[in-house]
Amino acid sequence: MTPEQAEVAEKKHREVLAVLTGLMLVQFIGMLANTIVSNAMPVIVAEIGGNQTHYTWILTSGILANTVMTALAGKLADLYDKKKLLIISMIMFILSSLLCGLAQTPEMLIAFRVLQGLGMGMQVMLSMVIMATVIPPRERGRYNGYMGAVIAVATVSGPLLGGLIVDTPWMGWRWCFWATIPFMMAAIWVISRRLNLPNMSRGKVHLDIPGAALMAIAAVSFLLWVSLVGGGTSFTDPAAIILIILAIIATIIFILVEKKSPEPILPMEIMAHRNTVLAIIASIGAGTIMFGANVFLGQYFQYGRGYSPTVAGLLTFPMMVGIVIASTWIGQLITRNGVWKKYVVSGMVYLSIGSLGLCFVRQDTSLLILAVLFFIIGWGLGAANQNLVLAVQNSVPLSQMGAATSTVTFFRSLGGAVGIQVLGASYGAATNSYMVDRLGEMPKVPGNAAGSLDLAALPDPVEDIARAGFGNSLWAVFAVASIIVVIGAISTILMKGTSLRDTVDIQKKVHKTLREDEAQASQITTGNPIPLEPVTGEMPRIEVDTVASEETEEAGSLAESSPSNAQYTTASLANDSDRPGSRSEPSDVVVENSNLEGKKNEK
């Protein structure tokens, strides 16, 4: 690279970082708003009154609203001004966070968390789409590393910050919601000043409201069914049957509506792509661990082992370290090498190992062992999470970038929402079974208790057994999670590895030239052929200005392609000059993007 090229590249890098600063701040606050509450939940539920069902729904309601809005925001990003939408979502987030801090009952907090989830879903998705709009996939691995590190820090540092806020006497749990407001206001200022996007208005547009409504009905019905069944309701109970039938019918109608919609919220052609489907399966596994781990590790450390919220947050710090290191380092490797599959597969494998290891955790498990397992899980999340989105973005045109990004993110969030309900039901059932085995029946909630999770109100012997139940039942959470994650790991192995393209959008052809452009132009102008000397050293220069090939990573780069991938290689062209009637002049090889079959254009 010449000094001039290096200067241009550095200038471009600084410009991208200027925009990325605001986007990363938005991502950080949006993810932090979810995770900062998880470690404070035992205190919140104990103070405003509530049970295990309230515990999971306060978290699930926000994630579910986030999930539905994620898909809708992706489509909105393809239709309307992304910058205006982002600022609107940030204002929505500020107002809903203020209301959450004012909630007096679990039901009020659940309702306000829905509003907060809508704002979070829009802003997180729009920031991802904006980044994909201005940065080509080949370079995006580098910046994805930065973004992944920010999301990772928010995901794992949230519980620590939540614990610190709750343990600070003059603050209390309400500041878990209010503390993010000043930072979001600062993010609005940064975005309004630094973010400039080209106008991509498409004129008359159609918003898929029926699709969004059906998606919400299907997701809510299924989660309510999981909540009922997990709470002990029989599968044959009329309410449970109605909910699962409603979820199935809404899903079927949703698919039919999306096929006919002119602007579907989840385009079926994207869903038909092999890599997209497999990435969705893997994202569900990653989302289950990402959202579920913090929620139930907080209960394990606080209820099961008696640690304060601050200490409980500190004990998950190794997970944050693993995520930050893996996100940053592997993002750089992906940009340098132009491939992603081996890094994503290794991340899901590490995630599976860590999750399986936590199946053997008990109340007295060494904290050192837990730290090692948390680091392994963090490394897996850092390596796989954002790069699954990158793999899908690499295969779609710019016009579908928002829908494709939101599709993967939607299922990751849905996996988190369903995961919290399923894992919560498993944890609750295992804990209740432990206490019944030792007490003969479930202990009654004392009259002075704020709710069934106010363990301090129980008599001392019963409290000890209840805490032992939470400490020795964590295996149930990760036994279920491990199954989901292992399936996700297998799906990444089956994904087709592709090279990352160097352009923001997909072009239709890939051009290869065997001589400098000036030499070709001179030949065409003068009509004088330029002798083509046999090449014995390097392969001819290759200029690629479009999407990466559909070759697998194992097949190597375009420069190493076999002769079957191009009709004329350098050696064959050199040999042609010795044949009777042949002309020693350079030729262009045009390679179709779909199958990379070469065509020789005679001059």
Coordinates of C-alpha atoms in Angstrom, one line a residue:
M1 CA 0.0 0.0 0.0
T2 CA 1.4 3.4 -1.0
P3 CA 1.6 6.3 1.5
E4 CA -1.3 8.0 -0.3
Q5 CA -3.5 4.9 -0.1
A6 CA -2.6 4.5 3.5
E7 CA -3.6 8.1 4.2
V8 CA -6.9 7.7 2.5
A9 CA -7.6 4.4 4.3
E10 CA -6.8 6.0 7.7
K11 CA -9.0 9.0 6.9
K12 CA -11.9 6.7 6.0
H13 CA -11.3 4.7 9.2
R14 CA -11.5 7.9 11.3
E15 CA -14.8 8.9 9.6
V16 CA -16.3 5.5 10.3
L17 CA -15.2 5.6 13.9
A18 CA -16.8 9.1 14.3
V19 CA -20.2 7.6 13.3
L20 CA -19.6 4.4 15.1
T21 CA -19.1 6.3 18.4
G22 CA -22.7 7.3 18.5
L23 CA -24.0 3.9 17.3
M24 CA -21.9 2.1 19.8
L25 CA -23.3 4.3 22.6
V26 CA -26.8 3.5 21.5
Q27 CA -26.1 -0.2 21.3
F28 CA -24.5 -0.1 24.8
I29 CA -27.4 1.7 26.5
G30 CA -30.0 -0.5 24.7
M31 CA -28.4 -3.7 25.8
L32 CA -27.5 -2.3 29.2
A33 CA -31.1 -1.6 29.9
N34 CA -31.9 -5.3 29.6
T35 CA -29.0 -6.6 31.6
I36 CA -28.8 -4.0 34.3
V37 CA -32.2 -5.2 35.6
S38 CA -31.3 -8.9 35.7
N39 CA -29.1 -8.7 38.8
A40 CA -31.4 -6.3 40.6
M41 CA -34.5 -8.5 40.0
P42 CA -34.4 -10.4 43.3
V43 CA -34.5 -7.0 45.1
I44 CA -37.1 -5.5 42.8
V45 CA -39.5 -8.5 43.1
A46 CA -39.0 -8.6 46.9
E47 CA -39.8 -4.9 47.3
I48 CA -42.8 -4.5 44.9
G49 CA -44.2 -8.0 45.6
G50 CA -44.1 -10.9 43.2
N51 CA -43.4 -14.5 42.5
Q52 CA -41.3 -16.6 40.1
T53 CA -43.8 -15.9 37.3
H54 CA -43.5 -12.1 37.8
Y55 CA -39.8 -12.5 38.0
T56 CA -39.5 -14.0 34.5
W57 CA -42.2 -11.9 32.9
I58 CA -40.7 -8.6 34.0
L59 CA -37.6 -9.6 32.0
T60 CA -39.5 -11.5 29.2
S61 CA -41.9 -8.6 28.4
G62 CA -39.1 -6.3 27.5
I63 CA -37.3 -8.8 25.5
L64 CA -40.5 -9.9 23.7
A65 CA -41.4 -6.3 22.7
N66 CA -37.7 -5.9 21.7
T67 CA -38.1 -9.0 19.5
V68 CA -41.2 -7.9 17.7
M69 CA -39.9 -4.4 17.1
T70 CA -36.6 -5.8 15.9
A71 CA -38.3 -7.4 12.9
L72 CA -40.4 -4.4 12.2
A73 CA -37.5 -1.9 12.6
G74 CA -35.5 -3.8 10.1
K75 CA -38.2 -3.3 7.5
L76 CA -38.7 0.3 8.5
A77 CA -35.0 0.9 7.9
D78 CA -35.4 -0.3 4.4
L79 CA -38.3 2.1 3.8
Y80 CA -37.7 5.3 5.7
D81 CA -35.0 7.7 6.9
K82 CA -32.8 5.6 9.2
K83 CA -31.5 8.6 11.2
K84 CA -34.9 10.0 12.0
L85 CA -36.2 6.5 13.0
L86 CA -33.2 6.1 15.3
I87 CA -33.7 9.4 17.1
I88 CA -37.5 8.6 17.5
S89 CA -36.6 5.2 19.1
M90 CA -34.2 6.9 21.5
I91 CA -36.8 9.4 22.7
M92 CA -39.2 6.5 23.2
F93 CA -36.6 4.7 25.3
I94 CA -36.1 7.7 27.5
L95 CA -39.8 8.1 28.3
S96 CA -40.4 4.4 28.9
S97 CA -37.4 4.2 31.2
L98 CA -38.7 7.1 33.3
L99 CA -42.0 5.2 33.7
C100 CA -40.4 2.0 34.6
G101 CA -38.7 3.7 37.5
L102 CA -42.0 5.0 38.7
A103 CA -43.8 1.5 38.7
Q104 CA -45.4 0.5 42.0
T105 CA -46.6 -3.1 41.2
P106 CA -45.2 -6.0 39.1
E107 CA -48.0 -5.5 36.6
M108 CA -47.2 -1.9 36.1
L109 CA -43.5 -2.7 35.6
I110 CA -44.3 -5.4 33.1
A111 CA -46.4 -2.9 31.1
F112 CA -43.8 -0.2 31.1
R113 CA -41.1 -2.8 30.2
V114 CA -43.1 -3.5 27.0
L115 CA -42.8 0.2 26.0
Q116 CA -39.1 0.2 26.9
G117 CA -38.6 -3.0 24.8
L118 CA -40.1 -1.4 21.7
G119 CA -37.6 1.5 22.0
M120 CA -34.7 -0.8 22.6
G121 CA -35.6 -3.1 19.7
M122 CA -35.7 -0.2 17.3
Q123 CA -32.5 1.5 18.3
V124 CA -30.4 -1.7 18.5
M125 CA -31.6 -2.9 15.1
L126 CA -31.3 0.5 13.4
S127 CA -27.7 1.0 14.6
M128 CA -26.8 -2.4 13.2
V129 CA -28.5 -1.7 9.9
I130 CA -26.8 1.8 9.6
M131 CA -23.4 0.2 10.2
A132 CA -24.1 -2.4 7.4
T133 CA -25.2 0.5 5.1
V134 CA -22.0 2.4 5.3
I135 CA -19.3 -0.4 5.7
P136 CA -18.6 -3.2 3.3
P137 CA -18.7 -6.8 4.8
R138 CA -15.0 -7.3 4.4
E139 CA -14.2 -4.3 6.5
R140 CA -17.2 -4.9 8.8
G141 CA -15.5 -7.7 10.6
R142 CA -13.1 -5.1 12.0
Y143 CA -15.9 -2.9 13.2
N144 CA -18.1 -5.8 14.2
G145 CA -15.4 -6.6 16.7
Y146 CA -15.7 -3.1 18.3
M147 CA -19.5 -3.4 18.2
G148 CA -19.5 -6.9 19.6
A149 CA -17.2 -5.8 22.4
V150 CA -19.6 -3.0 23.3
I151 CA -22.6 -5.3 23.3
A152 CA -20.6 -7.8 25.3
V153 CA -19.6 -5.2 27.9
A154 CA -23.2 -4.1 28.2
T155 CA -24.4 -7.7 28.5
V156 CA -22.1 -8.8 31.3
S157 CA -21.3 -5.5 33.0
G158 CA -25.1 -4.7 33.4
P159 CA -25.5 -7.1 36.3
L160 CA -22.5 -5.6 38.0
L161 CA -23.8 -2.0 37.6
G162 CA -27.3 -3.1 38.7
G163 CA -25.9 -4.7 41.8
L164 CA -23.9 -1.5 42.6
I165 CA -27.0 0.7 42.1
V166 CA -29.2 -1.5 44.3
D167 CA -26.6 -1.7 47.1
T168 CA -26.1 2.1 47.1
P169 CA -28.4 3.3 49.9
W170 CA -29.4 6.7 48.4
M171 CA -30.2 5.2 45.0
G172 CA -32.2 1.9 45.0
W173 CA -33.5 -0.3 42.2
R174 CA -35.4 2.5 40.5
W175 CA -32.1 4.1 39.4
C176 CA -31.5 0.9 37.3
F177 CA -33.9 2.5 34.9
W178 CA -33.2 6.2 35.4
A179 CA -29.4 5.9 35.2
T180 CA -29.4 5.3 31.5
I181 CA -31.4 8.4 30.6
P182 CA -28.6 11.0 30.6
F183 CA -26.4 8.7 28.5
M184 CA -29.2 8.3 25.9
M185 CA -29.6 12.0 25.7
A186 CA -25.9 12.3 25.0
A187 CA -26.2 9.7 22.3
I188 CA -29.0 11.7 20.6
W189 CA -26.7 14.7 20.5
V190 CA -23.8 12.6 18.9
I191 CA -26.1 11.0 16.4
S192 CA -27.8 14.2 15.3
R193 CA -24.4 15.9 14.7
R194 CA -22.2 13.1 13.2
L195 CA -24.5 10.7 11.4
N196 CA -25.1 11.6 7.7
L197 CA -26.8 9.0 5.5
P198 CA -27.7 9.2 1.8
N199 CA -31.4 9.6 1.1
M200 CA -32.7 6.1 0.0
S201 CA -36.4 6.9 -0.1
R202 CA -38.4 4.5 -2.2
G203 CA -41.5 6.6 -2.8
K204 CA -44.7 4.9 -1.9
V205 CA -44.2 2.2 0.7
H206 CA -46.2 -0.5 2.4
L207 CA -45.8 -1.3 6.1
D208 CA -46.6 -4.9 7.0
I209 CA -48.8 -4.2 10.1
P210 CA -50.7 -7.5 9.8
G211 CA -47.5 -9.4 9.8
A212 CA -46.2 -7.6 12.9
A213 CA -49.5 -8.2 14.7
L214 CA -49.6 -11.9 13.8
M215 CA -45.9 -12.3 14.9
A216 CA -46.7 -10.7 18.2
I217 CA -49.8 -12.9 18.8
A218 CA -47.8 -16.1 18.0
A219 CA -44.9 -15.2 20.2
V220 CA -47.0 -14.0 23.2
S221 CA -49.3 -17.0 23.0
F222 CA -46.4 -19.4 23.0
L223 CA -44.6 -17.7 25.9
L224 CA -47.8 -17.6 27.9
W225 CA -48.2 -21.3 27.2
V226 CA -44.7 -22.0 28.4
S227 CA -45.3 -19.9 31.5
L228 CA -48.5 -21.8 32.3
V229 CA -47.1 -25.3 31.8
G230 CA -43.8 -24.4 33.6
G231 CA -45.9 -23.1 36.5
G232 CA -47.5 -26.5 37.0
T233 CA -50.5 -26.2 34.8
S234 CA -51.4 -29.5 33.0
F235 CA -50.9 -29.8 29.3
T236 CA -54.5 -30.8 28.9
D237 CA -55.8 -27.7 30.7
P238 CA -58.2 -25.7 28.4
A239 CA -56.2 -22.5 28.8
A240 CA -53.0 -24.2 27.8
I241 CA -54.6 -25.9 24.8
I242 CA -56.1 -22.7 23.6
L243 CA -52.8 -20.8 23.9
I244 CA -50.7 -23.4 22.0
I245 CA -53.4 -23.7 19.2
L246 CA -53.5 -19.9 18.9
A247 CA -49.8 -19.8 18.6
I248 CA -49.8 -22.4 15.8
I249 CA -52.6 -20.8 13.9
A250 CA -51.1 -17.4 14.1
T251 CA -47.7 -18.7 12.9
I252 CA -49.3 -20.4 9.9
I253 CA -51.4 -17.3 8.9
F254 CA -48.2 -15.2 9.4
I255 CA -46.3 -17.3 6.9
L256 CA -49.2 -17.0 4.4
V257 CA -49.5 -13.3 4.8
E258 CA -45.8 -12.8 4.4
K259 CA -45.7 -14.6 1.1
K260 CA -48.3 -12.3 -0.3
S261 CA -47.2 -9.0 1.3
P262 CA -45.5 -6.5 -1.1
E263 CA -43.2 -5.5 1.8
P264 CA -43.0 -8.5 4.2
I265 CA -41.6 -8.0 7.6
L266 CA -39.7 -11.3 7.2
P267 CA -39.1 -11.9 3.4
M268 CA -39.6 -15.6 2.6
E269 CA -36.8 -15.5 0.0
I270 CA -34.3 -14.6 2.8
M271 CA -35.7 -17.4 4.9
A272 CA -35.2 -19.8 2.0
H273 CA -31.4 -19.2 2.0
R274 CA -29.5 -22.1 3.5
N275 CA -27.1 -20.0 5.5
T276 CA -29.9 -17.7 6.9
V277 CA -31.9 -20.7 8.2
L278 CA -28.8 -22.3 9.8
A279 CA -27.7 -18.9 11.3
I280 CA -31.2 -18.5 12.8
I281 CA -30.9 -21.8 14.5
A282 CA -27.5 -20.9 15.9
S283 CA -28.7 -17.5 17.0
I284 CA -31.5 -19.0 19.0
G285 CA -28.9 -21.0 20.9
A286 CA -26.6 -18.0 21.4
G287 CA -29.6 -15.9 22.5
T288 CA -30.7 -18.5 25.1
I289 CA -27.4 -18.4 26.8
M290 CA -26.8 -14.6 26.4
F291 CA -30.1 -13.6 28.0
G292 CA -30.7 -16.6 30.2
A293 CA -27.3 -16.9 31.8
N294 CA -27.4 -13.5 33.5
V295 CA -30.9 -13.9 34.7
F296 CA -30.5 -17.2 36.5
L297 CA -26.9 -16.8 37.6
G298 CA -28.2 -13.8 39.5
Q299 CA -30.7 -16.0 41.3
Y300 CA -28.0 -18.7 41.9
F301 CA -25.5 -16.3 43.5
Q302 CA -28.0 -14.2 45.5
Y303 CA -30.6 -16.8 46.5
G304 CA -28.5 -19.9 46.4
R305 CA -25.2 -18.7 47.8
G306 CA -26.2 -15.5 49.7
Y307 CA -24.0 -13.0 47.9
S308 CA -25.0 -9.3 47.5
P309 CA -26.1 -8.0 44.1
T310 CA -22.7 -6.3 43.7
V311 CA -20.7 -9.4 44.4
A312 CA -23.0 -11.5 42.2
G313 CA -22.2 -9.1 39.3
L314 CA -18.5 -9.2 40.0
L315 CA -18.5 -13.0 39.9
T316 CA -19.7 -13.0 36.3
F317 CA -16.9 -10.6 35.3
P318 CA -14.8 -13.4 33.6
M319 CA -17.6 -13.8 31.1
M320 CA -17.3 -10.2 30.1
V321 CA -13.5 -10.6 29.7
G322 CA -14.0 -13.5 27.4
I323 CA -16.6 -11.7 25.3
V324 CA -14.5 -8.5 24.9
I325 CA -11.3 -10.3 24.0
A326 CA -13.0 -12.7 21.5
S327 CA -15.1 -10.0 19.9
T328 CA -12.2 -7.7 19.3
W329 CA -9.6 -10.2 18.3
I330 CA -11.7 -12.4 16.1
G331 CA -13.3 -9.4 14.4
Q332 CA -9.8 -8.3 13.4
L333 CA -9.0 -11.8 12.1
I334 CA -12.1 -12.0 10.0
T335 CA -11.3 -8.7 8.3
R336 CA -7.7 -9.7 7.7
N337 CA -8.5 -13.2 6.3
G338 CA -11.9 -12.4 4.7
V339 CA -13.5 -15.6 6.0
W340 CA -15.9 -16.2 9.0
K341 CA -17.0 -19.8 9.2
K342 CA -14.2 -21.3 11.3
Y343 CA -14.5 -18.6 13.9
V344 CA -18.2 -18.9 14.2
V345 CA -18.0 -22.7 14.5
S346 CA -15.3 -22.5 17.2
G347 CA -17.4 -19.9 19.1
M348 CA -20.4 -22.2 19.2
V349 CA -18.3 -25.1 20.2
Y350 CA -16.8 -23.2 23.1
L351 CA -20.3 -22.0 24.1
S352 CA -21.5 -25.7 24.2
I353 CA -18.5 -26.7 26.3
G354 CA -19.2 -24.0 28.9
S355 CA -22.9 -24.6 29.0
L356 CA -22.4 -28.4 29.5
G357 CA -19.9 -27.6 32.3
L358 CA -22.4 -25.6 34.2
C359 CA -24.7 -28.6 34.3
F360 CA -22.5 -29.9 37.1
V361 CA -22.5 -26.8 39.3
R362 CA -23.8 -27.1 42.8
Q363 CA -24.2 -24.7 45.8
D364 CA -20.6 -25.4 47.0
T365 CA -18.9 -25.4 43.6
S366 CA -15.5 -23.7 43.6
L367 CA -15.6 -20.1 42.4
L368 CA -12.5 -20.7 40.3
I369 CA -14.2 -23.4 38.3
L370 CA -17.1 -21.1 37.8
A371 CA -14.8 -18.4 36.6
V372 CA -13.2 -20.7 34.0
L373 CA -16.6 -21.8 32.7
F374 CA -17.8 -18.2 32.5
F375 CA -14.8 -17.2 30.5
I376 CA -15.3 -20.1 28.0
I377 CA -19.0 -19.1 27.6
G378 CA -17.9 -15.5 27.1
W379 CA -15.4 -16.4 24.5
G380 CA -18.0 -18.4 22.6
L381 CA -20.5 -15.6 22.6
G382 CA -17.8 -13.1 21.5
A383 CA -16.7 -15.3 18.6
A384 CA -20.1 -16.3 17.3
N385 CA -22.8 -13.7 18.2
Q386 CA -22.2 -10.8 15.9
N387 CA -20.5 -12.8 13.2
L388 CA -23.6 -14.9 12.6
V389 CA -25.3 -11.6 11.6
L390 CA -22.3 -10.8 9.4
A391 CA -22.6 -14.1 7.6
V392 CA -26.2 -13.4 6.6
Q393 CA -25.5 -9.8 5.7
N394 CA -22.8 -11.0 3.3
S395 CA -25.3 -12.9 1.2
V396 CA -28.0 -10.3 0.6
P397 CA -28.2 -7.0 -1.4
L398 CA -28.3 -3.6 0.3
S399 CA -32.0 -3.2 -0.4
Q400 CA -32.7 -6.2 1.9
M401 CA -30.0 -5.5 4.5
G402 CA -32.4 -4.3 7.1
A403 CA -34.7 -7.3 6.7
A404 CA -31.9 -9.8 6.7
T405 CA -30.2 -8.3 9.8
S406 CA -33.5 -8.1 11.7
T407 CA -34.4 -11.7 10.8
V408 CA -31.3 -13.1 12.5
T409 CA -31.5 -10.6 15.4
F410 CA -35.2 -11.3 15.8
F411 CA -34.8 -15.0 16.3
R412 CA -31.8 -14.4 18.6
S413 CA -34.0 -12.2 20.8
L414 CA -36.9 -14.6 20.5
G415 CA -34.6 -17.4 21.6
G416 CA -33.7 -15.3 24.6
A417 CA -37.4 -14.6 25.5
V418 CA -38.4 -18.2 25.1
G419 CA -35.2 -19.3 26.8
I420 CA -35.9 -17.2 29.9
Q421 CA -39.4 -18.8 30.2
V422 CA -38.3 -22.3 29.5
L423 CA -35.2 -22.1 31.7
G424 CA -37.1 -20.3 34.4
A425 CA -39.7 -23.1 34.4
S426 CA -37.0 -25.7 34.6
Y427 CA -35.2 -23.9 37.4
G428 CA -38.5 -23.4 39.4
A429 CA -39.5 -27.0 39.0
A430 CA -36.1 -28.3 40.1
T431 CA -36.0 -25.9 43.1
N432 CA -39.5 -26.8 44.2
S433 CA -38.8 -30.5 43.9
Y434 CA -35.7 -30.1 46.0
M435 CA -37.6 -28.3 48.8
V436 CA -40.5 -30.8 48.7
D437 CA -38.1 -33.7 49.0
R438 CA -36.7 -32.2 52.2
L439 CA -39.8 -30.4 53.7
G440 CA -42.5 -32.7 52.5
E441 CA -44.4 -29.8 51.0
M442 CA -43.7 -26.3 49.6
P443 CA -43.3 -23.8 52.5
K444 CA -46.1 -21.3 52.9
V445 CA -45.3 -17.6 52.3
P446 CA -45.3 -15.7 55.6
G447 CA -47.8 -12.8 56.0
N448 CA -45.0 -10.3 56.3
A449 CA -43.3 -11.3 53.1
A450 CA -43.5 -9.1 50.0
G451 CA -43.8 -12.2 47.8
S452 CA -42.8 -15.8 47.5
L453 CA -39.3 -14.9 46.6
D454 CA -38.7 -12.9 49.8
L455 CA -36.6 -15.6 51.3
A456 CA -35.5 -13.4 54.3
A457 CA -39.0 -13.6 55.6
L458 CA -38.9 -17.4 55.9
P459 CA -38.0 -19.1 59.2
D460 CA -34.3 -19.8 59.4
P461 CA -34.4 -23.6 58.8
V462 CA -36.8 -23.2 55.9
E463 CA -34.7 -20.3 54.5
D464 CA -31.6 -22.5 54.5
I465 CA -33.4 -25.3 52.6
A466 CA -34.8 -22.8 50.1
R467 CA -31.4 -21.3 49.5
A468 CA -29.9 -24.8 49.1
G469 CA -32.7 -25.5 46.5
F470 CA -31.7 -22.5 44.4
G471 CA -28.0 -23.4 44.8
N472 CA -28.3 -27.0 43.8
S473 CA -30.8 -26.7 41.0
L474 CA -28.9 -24.6 38.5
W475 CA -28.1 -27.7 36.6
A476 CA -31.7 -27.8 35.3
V477 CA -31.2 -24.4 33.6
F478 CA -28.1 -25.4 31.7
A479 CA -29.2 -28.9 30.9
V480 CA -32.0 -27.5 28.8
A481 CA -29.7 -24.6 27.5
S482 CA -27.0 -27.1 26.4
I483 CA -29.4 -29.0 24.2
I484 CA -30.3 -25.8 22.4
V485 CA -26.7 -24.6 22.1
V486 CA -25.4 -27.9 20.8
I487 CA -28.0 -27.9 18.1
G488 CA -26.9 -24.4 17.2
A489 CA -23.2 -25.5 17.0
I490 CA -24.2 -28.3 14.6
S491 CA -26.0 -25.8 12.4
T492 CA -22.9 -23.6 12.1
I493 CA -20.9 -26.6 11.0
L494 CA -23.5 -27.2 8.2
M495 CA -23.3 -23.5 7.0
K496 CA -21.6 -22.8 3.7
G497 CA -18.5 -20.8 4.2
T498 CA -18.2 -17.8 1.9
S499 CA -15.6 -15.1 1.4
L500 CA -16.6 -11.6 2.5
R501 CA -17.3 -9.2 -0.3
D502 CA -15.4 -5.8 -0.5
T503 CA -18.5 -3.7 -1.5
V504 CA -21.4 -2.5 0.5
D505 CA -23.9 -3.8 -2.1
I506 CA -24.0 -6.8 -4.4
Q507 CA -23.1 -6.3 -8.1
K508 CA -23.9 -8.8 -10.8
K509 CA -20.4 -9.6 -12.2
V510 CA -16.9 -10.1 -11.1
H511 CA -14.2 -8.9 -13.5
K512 CA -10.7 -10.2 -13.8
T513 CA -8.0 -8.5 -16.0
L514 CA -4.7 -9.9 -17.2
R515 CA -3.0 -6.6 -17.8
E516 CA -3.1 -3.1 -16.4
D517 CA -6.1 -1.0 -17.5
E518 CA -3.8 1.5 -19.2
A519 CA -2.2 -1.2 -21.3
Q520 CA -5.6 -2.5 -22.4
A521 CA -6.8 0.9 -23.2
S522 CA -3.7 1.6 -25.3
Q523 CA -4.2 -1.7 -27.2
I524 CA -7.8 -1.0 -28.0
T525 CA -7.0 2.6 -29.1
T526 CA -4.0 1.8 -31.4
G527 CA -5.0 -1.6 -32.5
N528 CA -1.4 -2.8 -31.9
P529 CA -1.4 -6.1 -30.0
I530 CA 0.8 -6.2 -26.9
P531 CA 2.9 -9.4 -26.7
L532 CA 1.8 -11.7 -23.9
E533 CA 4.9 -13.2 -22.4
P534 CA 4.7 -16.5 -20.6
V535 CA 4.2 -16.1 -16.9
T536 CA 6.4 -18.1 -14.6
G537 CA 6.1 -16.3 -11.3
E538 CA 3.0 -14.6 -9.8
M539 CA -0.5 -15.0 -10.9
P540 CA -2.0 -12.1 -12.8
R541 CA -3.4 -9.2 -10.9
I542 CA -7.1 -9.6 -9.9
E543 CA -9.5 -6.8 -9.4
V544 CA -12.6 -7.7 -7.6
D545 CA -15.3 -5.1 -7.3
T546 CA -18.3 -7.0 -6.1
V547 CA -19.7 -9.7 -4.0
A548 CA -17.6 -12.6 -2.7
S549 CA -17.7 -15.9 -4.5
E550 CA -19.9 -18.7 -3.3
E551 CA -16.7 -20.8 -2.9
T552 CA -16.2 -22.2 0.5
E553 CA -13.4 -21.0 2.6
E554 CA -11.6 -24.3 2.1
A555 CA -11.5 -23.6 -1.6
G556 CA -9.3 -20.6 -1.0
S557 CA -9.2 -17.2 -2.7
L558 CA -10.1 -16.4 -6.3
A559 CA -6.5 -16.2 -7.2
E560 CA -6.0 -19.9 -6.3
S561 CA -9.0 -21.1 -8.3
S562 CA -8.5 -24.2 -10.4
P563 CA -8.6 -23.9 -14.2
S564 CA -12.1 -25.3 -14.2
N565 CA -13.3 -22.0 -12.7
A566 CA -12.0 -19.9 -15.6
Q567 CA -11.8 -21.0 -19.2
Y568 CA -8.4 -19.6 -19.8
T569 CA -5.6 -19.5 -17.3
T570 CA -2.4 -17.5 -17.7
A571 CA -0.5 -20.6 -18.8
S572 CA -3.1 -21.5 -21.4
L573 CA -3.1 -18.0 -22.8
A574 CA 0.7 -18.1 -23.1
N575 CA 0.5 -21.4 -24.9
D576 CA -2.1 -20.1 -27.3
S577 CA 0.5 -17.7 -28.7
D578 CA 2.4 -20.7 -30.2
R579 CA -0.6 -22.1 -32.0
P580 CA -1.1 -21.4 -35.7
G581 CA -3.4 -18.4 -36.3
S582 CA -3.5 -17.4 -32.7
R583 CA -3.0 -13.7 -31.7
S584 CA -0.8 -12.8 -28.8
E585 CA -3.1 -10.3 -27.2
P586 CA -4.5 -10.0 -23.8
S587 CA -8.0 -11.1 -23.1
D588 CA -10.6 -10.2 -20.4
V589 CA -12.2 -13.0 -18.4
V590 CA -15.6 -12.2 -17.1
V591 CA -16.7 -14.4 -14.3
E592 CA -20.4 -14.7 -13.5
N593 CA -21.0 -14.3 -9.8
S594 CA -23.3 -17.2 -9.5
N595 CA -21.0 -20.0 -10.7
L596 CA -17.7 -18.3 -11.5
E597 CA -17.6 -19.8 -15.0
G598 CA -15.2 -17.8 -17.2
K599 CA -15.9 -16.4 -20.6
K600 CA -13.3 -15.1 -23.0
N601 CA -14.0 -11.9 -24.9
E602 CA -12.2 -11.8 -28.2
K603 CA -10.8 -8.4 -29.1

